[in-house]
Coordinates of C-alpha atoms and ligand atoms in Angstrom, one line a residue:
M1 CA -13.8 -9.4 -66.2
K2 CA -12.8 -6.3 -64.5
T3 CA -12.3 -7.8 -61.1
I4 CA -10.0 -10.1 -62.5
V5 CA -8.0 -7.6 -64.3
W6 CA -7.8 -5.5 -61.1
F7 CA -6.9 -8.4 -59.2
G8 CA -4.0 -9.1 -61.4
F9 CA -2.8 -5.5 -61.2
V10 CA -2.7 -5.6 -57.6
L11 CA -0.9 -8.9 -57.4
G12 CA 1.6 -7.6 -59.6
A13 CA 2.0 -4.4 -57.7
L14 CA 2.3 -6.5 -54.7
S15 CA 5.2 -8.7 -56.1
A16 CA 6.8 -5.7 -57.5
A17 CA 6.7 -4.2 -54.0
G18 CA 8.2 -7.1 -52.2
D19 CA 7.9 -7.9 -48.7
V20 CA 7.9 -5.2 -46.2
I21 CA 9.7 -6.2 -42.9
L22 CA 8.9 -4.7 -39.7
T23 CA 11.7 -4.7 -37.1
K24 CA 12.5 -3.3 -33.6
P25 CA 15.8 -1.4 -33.1
G26 CA 18.3 -4.4 -31.8
Q27 CA 16.2 -7.3 -33.0
S28 CA 17.1 -9.1 -36.1
A29 CA 15.3 -8.8 -39.6
T30 CA 15.0 -12.0 -41.6
F31 CA 14.5 -11.2 -45.8
K32 CA 13.5 -14.3 -47.8
C33 CA 14.8 -13.8 -51.3
G34 CA 11.8 -14.9 -53.3
V35 CA 13.2 -17.9 -54.6
Q36 CA 14.3 -20.8 -52.4
T37 CA 17.2 -21.8 -54.7
Y38 CA 19.4 -20.8 -57.1
T39 CA 21.7 -22.4 -59.7
Q40 CA 24.6 -20.0 -60.6
S41 CA 24.8 -16.9 -58.0
L42 CA 23.0 -15.1 -55.4
V43 CA 23.6 -11.7 -54.3
W44 CA 22.1 -9.5 -51.6
N45 CA 22.3 -5.7 -51.7
H46 CA 21.1 -3.0 -49.4
G47 CA 20.5 -0.5 -51.9
N48 CA 23.8 -0.2 -53.9
D49 CA 25.8 -1.7 -51.2
R50 CA 26.7 -5.4 -51.5
I51 CA 25.9 -7.3 -48.2
I52 CA 26.7 -10.7 -49.3
S53 CA 27.4 -12.5 -52.7
V54 CA 27.8 -16.4 -53.2
S55 CA 28.3 -18.6 -56.4
R56 CA 28.2 -22.2 -56.5
S57 CA 31.6 -22.6 -57.3
G58 CA 33.2 -20.2 -54.8
F59 CA 33.1 -19.0 -51.2
P60 CA 30.3 -16.3 -49.8
R61 CA 31.8 -12.7 -49.5
K62 CA 30.3 -10.4 -47.2
G63 CA 30.6 -6.7 -47.4
K64 CA 28.2 -4.1 -45.7
F65 CA 26.8 -5.2 -42.5
N66 CA 29.9 -7.7 -42.4
E67 CA 29.2 -9.7 -39.1
R68 CA 26.0 -8.8 -38.8
S69 CA 24.7 -10.4 -42.0
K70 CA 24.5 -14.0 -42.7
L71 CA 22.6 -16.4 -44.9
K72 CA 20.2 -18.8 -42.9
S73 CA 19.1 -20.9 -45.7
E74 CA 20.4 -21.0 -49.1
T75 CA 18.9 -17.7 -50.3
T76 CA 17.3 -16.2 -46.8
L77 CA 19.0 -13.2 -45.3
E78 CA 19.2 -12.4 -41.6
I79 CA 20.5 -9.2 -40.5
S80 CA 21.0 -9.2 -36.5
G81 CA 21.1 -6.1 -34.0
V82 CA 19.1 -3.9 -36.7
R83 CA 19.6 0.0 -36.3
E84 CA 17.6 2.8 -37.5
E85 CA 20.0 3.3 -40.4
D86 CA 19.3 0.0 -41.8
V87 CA 16.1 0.9 -43.2
G88 CA 15.5 0.6 -47.0
K89 CA 15.6 -1.6 -49.9
F90 CA 17.1 -5.1 -49.7
I91 CA 17.3 -6.6 -53.1
C92 CA 17.9 -10.3 -53.6
T93 CA 19.4 -11.1 -57.2
A94 CA 19.3 -14.8 -58.1
D95 CA 20.4 -15.9 -61.2
G96 CA 20.2 -12.3 -62.6
T97 CA 16.6 -12.0 -61.4
S98 CA 15.8 -9.2 -58.6
Y99 CA 13.5 -9.2 -55.8
E100 CA 13.2 -6.1 -53.8
H101 CA 11.9 -6.1 -50.1
T102 CA 12.0 -3.2 -47.6
L103 CA 12.7 -2.8 -44.0
L104 CA 11.1 -0.5 -41.9
V105 CA 12.4 0.2 -38.1
V106 CA 9.5 0.6 -35.8
S107 CA 9.9 1.3 -32.3
V108 CA 7.0 1.8 -29.7
S109 CA 7.5 2.7 -26.2
A110 CA 5.7 3.9 -23.2
S111 CA 7.2 6.1 -20.7
P112 CA 7.7 5.8 -17.8
S113 CA 7.0 2.1 -18.4
S114 CA 4.5 -0.2 -20.4
E115 CA 3.1 -1.0 -16.9
L116 CA 1.2 2.3 -15.4
Q117 CA -0.3 3.5 -12.3
L118 CA -3.7 4.1 -12.8
G119 CA -4.5 8.1 -12.6
S120 CA -0.7 8.7 -13.4
E121 CA 0.9 10.4 -16.4
A122 CA 2.4 8.6 -19.3
T123 CA 3.6 9.1 -22.9
L124 CA 3.3 6.5 -25.8
Q125 CA 5.7 6.8 -28.7
C126 CA 5.8 5.3 -32.1
Q127 CA 8.6 5.9 -34.3
V128 CA 8.7 4.5 -37.8
K129 CA 11.9 4.9 -39.7
G130 CA 12.0 4.1 -43.8
L131 CA 8.4 5.1 -44.6
N132 CA 7.4 5.9 -48.1
P133 CA 6.5 8.5 -48.4
P134 CA 8.5 9.7 -45.4
D135 CA 5.8 12.0 -44.0
S136 CA 2.9 9.3 -44.0
P137 CA 0.9 9.9 -41.0
V138 CA 1.9 7.5 -37.8
R139 CA -1.2 7.2 -35.6
W140 CA -2.0 5.3 -32.7
E141 CA -5.0 2.9 -32.0
R142 CA -6.6 2.5 -28.7
P143 CA -7.3 -0.9 -27.3
D144 CA -11.1 -0.7 -28.1
G145 CA -10.1 -0.2 -31.7
S146 CA -10.8 3.5 -31.8
L147 CA -8.2 5.7 -33.4
H148 CA -6.6 8.2 -31.0
S149 CA -6.7 11.9 -32.0
G150 CA -3.2 12.8 -32.5
S151 CA 0.2 11.9 -33.7
Q152 CA 2.7 9.5 -33.3
T153 CA 2.9 10.5 -29.6
V154 CA 0.0 9.9 -27.0
Q155 CA 0.1 11.9 -24.0
L156 CA -2.1 10.4 -21.2
K157 CA -2.7 13.1 -18.6
S158 CA -4.5 10.3 -16.1
V159 CA -4.2 7.0 -17.2
A160 CA -7.5 5.1 -17.0
R161 CA -8.5 1.3 -16.5
T162 CA -9.6 1.5 -20.2
D163 CA -6.2 2.3 -21.3
A164 CA -4.9 -1.0 -20.4
G165 CA -4.8 -3.6 -23.6
N166 CA -3.1 -3.7 -27.0
W167 CA -2.3 -0.3 -28.3
K168 CA -1.5 -0.5 -32.0
C169 CA 0.8 2.0 -33.7
T170 CA -0.6 2.3 -37.3
F171 CA 0.8 3.6 -40.6
S172 CA 0.9 3.0 -44.2
H173 CA 3.7 2.3 -46.5
D174 CA 3.6 2.5 -50.4
G175 CA -0.2 2.1 -50.0
G176 CA -0.1 -0.8 -47.6
K177 CA -1.4 -0.6 -44.0
Y178 CA 0.9 -1.9 -41.2
N179 CA 0.9 -1.9 -37.4
E180 CA 3.0 -2.4 -34.2
S181 CA 1.3 -3.0 -30.9
L182 CA 2.3 -2.2 -27.6
E183 CA 1.0 -4.0 -24.4
I184 CA -0.1 -1.5 -21.5
K185 CA -1.0 -2.8 -18.3
V186 CA -2.8 -0.8 -15.6
Q187 CA -2.0 -1.3 -12.1
E188 CA -4.3 -0.3 -9.2
P189 CA -3.0 1.6 -6.4
G190 CA -2.8 -0.6 -3.5
P191 CA -4.4 0.6 -0.1
K192 CA -7.2 2.6 -1.8
T193 CA -10.8 1.8 -0.6
A194 CA -12.7 4.8 -1.2
A195 CA -12.0 5.6 -4.8
P196 CA -14.5 7.7 -6.4
S197 CA -14.3 5.9 -10.0
P198 CA -17.6 6.5 -11.7
S199 CA -15.6 8.0 -14.8
P200 CA -13.8 5.1 -16.4
S201 CA -13.8 6.3 -19.8
S202 CA -13.3 9.9 -19.0
K203 CA -9.5 11.2 -19.6
D204 CA -10.0 14.7 -18.4
V205 CA -7.1 15.7 -16.0
S206 CA -9.6 17.7 -13.6
V207 CA -12.0 14.5 -13.2
T208 CA -9.6 11.5 -12.8
Q209 CA -6.4 13.4 -11.2
P210 CA -8.0 14.1 -7.5
P211 CA -8.5 10.4 -6.6
S212 CA -5.0 9.8 -7.6
T213 CA -3.5 12.7 -5.5
D214 CA -5.9 11.3 -2.7
A215 CA -4.4 7.9 -2.9
G216 CA -1.0 9.2 -2.8
L217 CA -1.5 11.4 0.1
L218 CA -3.3 8.4 1.9
G219 CA -0.6 6.2 0.8
L220 CA 1.6 8.4 2.7
K221 CA -0.4 9.1 5.7
W222 CA -1.8 5.6 6.1
W223 CA 1.8 5.0 7.6
M224 CA 2.2 8.1 9.5
W225 CA -1.4 7.8 11.0
V226 CA -0.6 4.1 12.3
A227 CA 2.7 5.4 13.7
V228 CA 1.1 8.1 15.6
G229 CA -1.8 5.9 16.8
V230 CA 0.5 3.3 18.1
G231 CA 2.4 6.0 19.8
C232 CA -0.5 7.6 21.3
L233 CA -1.6 4.2 22.5
V234 CA 1.7 3.4 24.2
V235 CA 1.6 6.6 25.9
V236 CA -1.8 6.2 27.2
L237 CA -1.1 2.8 28.5
L238 CA 1.9 3.7 29.9
M239 CA 0.2 6.7 32.0
V240 CA -2.3 4.2 33.0
F241 CA 0.3 1.8 34.3
V242 CA 1.9 4.6 36.3
I243 CA -1.2 5.7 37.7
V244 CA -2.1 2.2 38.8
L245 CA 1.4 1.9 40.3
C246 CA 1.4 5.0 41.9
K247 CA -2.1 4.3 43.8
R248 CA -1.1 1.0 44.8
L249 CA 2.2 2.4 46.2
K250 CA 0.3 5.0 48.0
R251 CA -2.1 2.3 49.5
K252 CA 0.9 0.4 50.5
K253 CA 2.3 3.1 52.0
R254 CA -0.6 4.1 54.1
K255 CA -1.5 0.5 55.3
F256 CA 2.6 0.4 56.2
L257 CA 2.0 3.8 58.1
N258 CA -1.2 2.8 59.7
K259 CA 0.4 -0.6 60.9
K260 CA 3.4 1.3 62.1
T261 CA 1.6 4.4 63.9
G262 CA -1.7 5.7 64.7
R263 CA -4.2 2.9 63.4
Q264 CA -6.4 5.8 62.5
P265 CA -8.8 3.9 60.8
K266 CA -10.0 1.9 63.7
T267 CA -10.0 5.0 65.6
Y268 CA -12.9 6.0 62.9
C269 CA -14.7 2.6 63.3
Q270 CA -14.6 3.1 67.1
C271 CA -16.5 6.3 66.6
D272 CA -19.2 4.7 64.3
R273 CA -19.8 1.6 66.3
P274 CA -18.0 1.8 69.6
A275 CA -19.3 -1.6 70.9
A276 CA -18.4 -3.6 67.7
A277 CA -14.9 -1.9 67.6
A278 CA -13.5 -3.3 70.6
K279 CA -13.5 -6.9 69.5
P280 CA -11.7 -6.4 66.2
Q281 CA -9.2 -4.2 68.2
Q282 CA -8.4 -7.1 70.2
G283 CA -8.5 -9.5 67.5
R284 CA -5.8 -7.5 65.7
R285 CA -3.9 -6.8 69.0
K286 CA -3.8 -10.3 69.7
K287 CA -2.4 -11.0 66.1
K288 CA 0.5 -8.5 66.1
P289 CA 1.8 -10.0 69.3
S290 CA 2.0 -13.4 67.7
A291 CA 3.5 -12.1 64.9
L292 CA 6.1 -10.1 66.3
P293 CA 7.7 -12.9 68.5
L294 CA 8.3 -14.8 65.1
Q295 CA 10.6 -12.4 63.7
P296 CA 13.0 -12.4 66.5
V297 CA 13.2 -16.4 65.9
L298 CA 13.7 -16.1 62.2
I299 CA 16.5 -13.6 62.6
A300 CA 18.1 -15.9 65.2
Ligands
NAG1 C1 -2.5 -5.2 -37.7 O1 -1.4 -5.9 -38.4 C2 -1.8 -7.3 -38.5 C3 -0.8 -8.1 -39.2 O2 0.6 -7.9 -38.9 C4 -3.2 -7.4 -39.2 O3 -3.3 -8.7 -39.3 C5 -4.1 -6.7 -38.5 O4 -5.2 -6.4 -39.2 C6 -3.6 -5.2 -38.3 N1 -4.6 -4.4 -37.4 C7 -4.8 -3.0 -37.6 C8 -5.8 -2.5 -37.0 O5 -4.4 -2.7 -38.4

């Protein structure tokens, strides 16, 4: 018996409170009147201001919101390009019966963006306009479902992997609970291999920030090191090349000089083995005369 009475009371309270419409700034809000049709007249008000009025026998007349308001069906109102100052009561009166609805404008945002770098700093903001009571608490719920300690602003000193997912901005209005979610993505830094990440749940600055700064420095130095390494390699290769060239040139010069002048190596050989040295000397002497007559022939 008691539960039925209580249930009836809750239903009555709900119908009296009407719909609560949550909309983000710039989007459109749709209000269902509460009845599908009317026989005589339909009026939509924003507080005391007339938005639109229609009667079966005449043209619809627009007031407040002008171009931003339109009837989507016979009784459903749509407000486009919602602004924060649009919050409040939207009252539909069909054939003299009123149905009251409430518009709340909720903006959830993450800065610098909803795609955050692991270890970076970030701020989540939730702003709800039109709450009753106006000072009812607005709080953030983490992706794992736990309530974030704090208010409508969340400061993340160092974004962790566990921060990825759907954050919910929760608030109550006229006794009902509502929420607006914001999806956060966490990006891993690219060329980071030696990341000390044994603290996925910890959000302390001291624990999780060092890897982030390390990664940043590494990210910077990675290119510099490659450039320096390539530079050094090129210099070393050039030096080796130059040394080899010099040696070859010297060898050629020596051979050339030896052929032209003293034939010193042969004299050394002669000293070592005088008997054997005589023959090669003859051989080379024979070669030279044979080579020399060719040159004049070619020139001639
Ligand atoms: C958030 O709101 C939706 C309806 O919009 C509801 O189904 C859900 O249970 C709410 N979640 C929380 C955590 O309040």
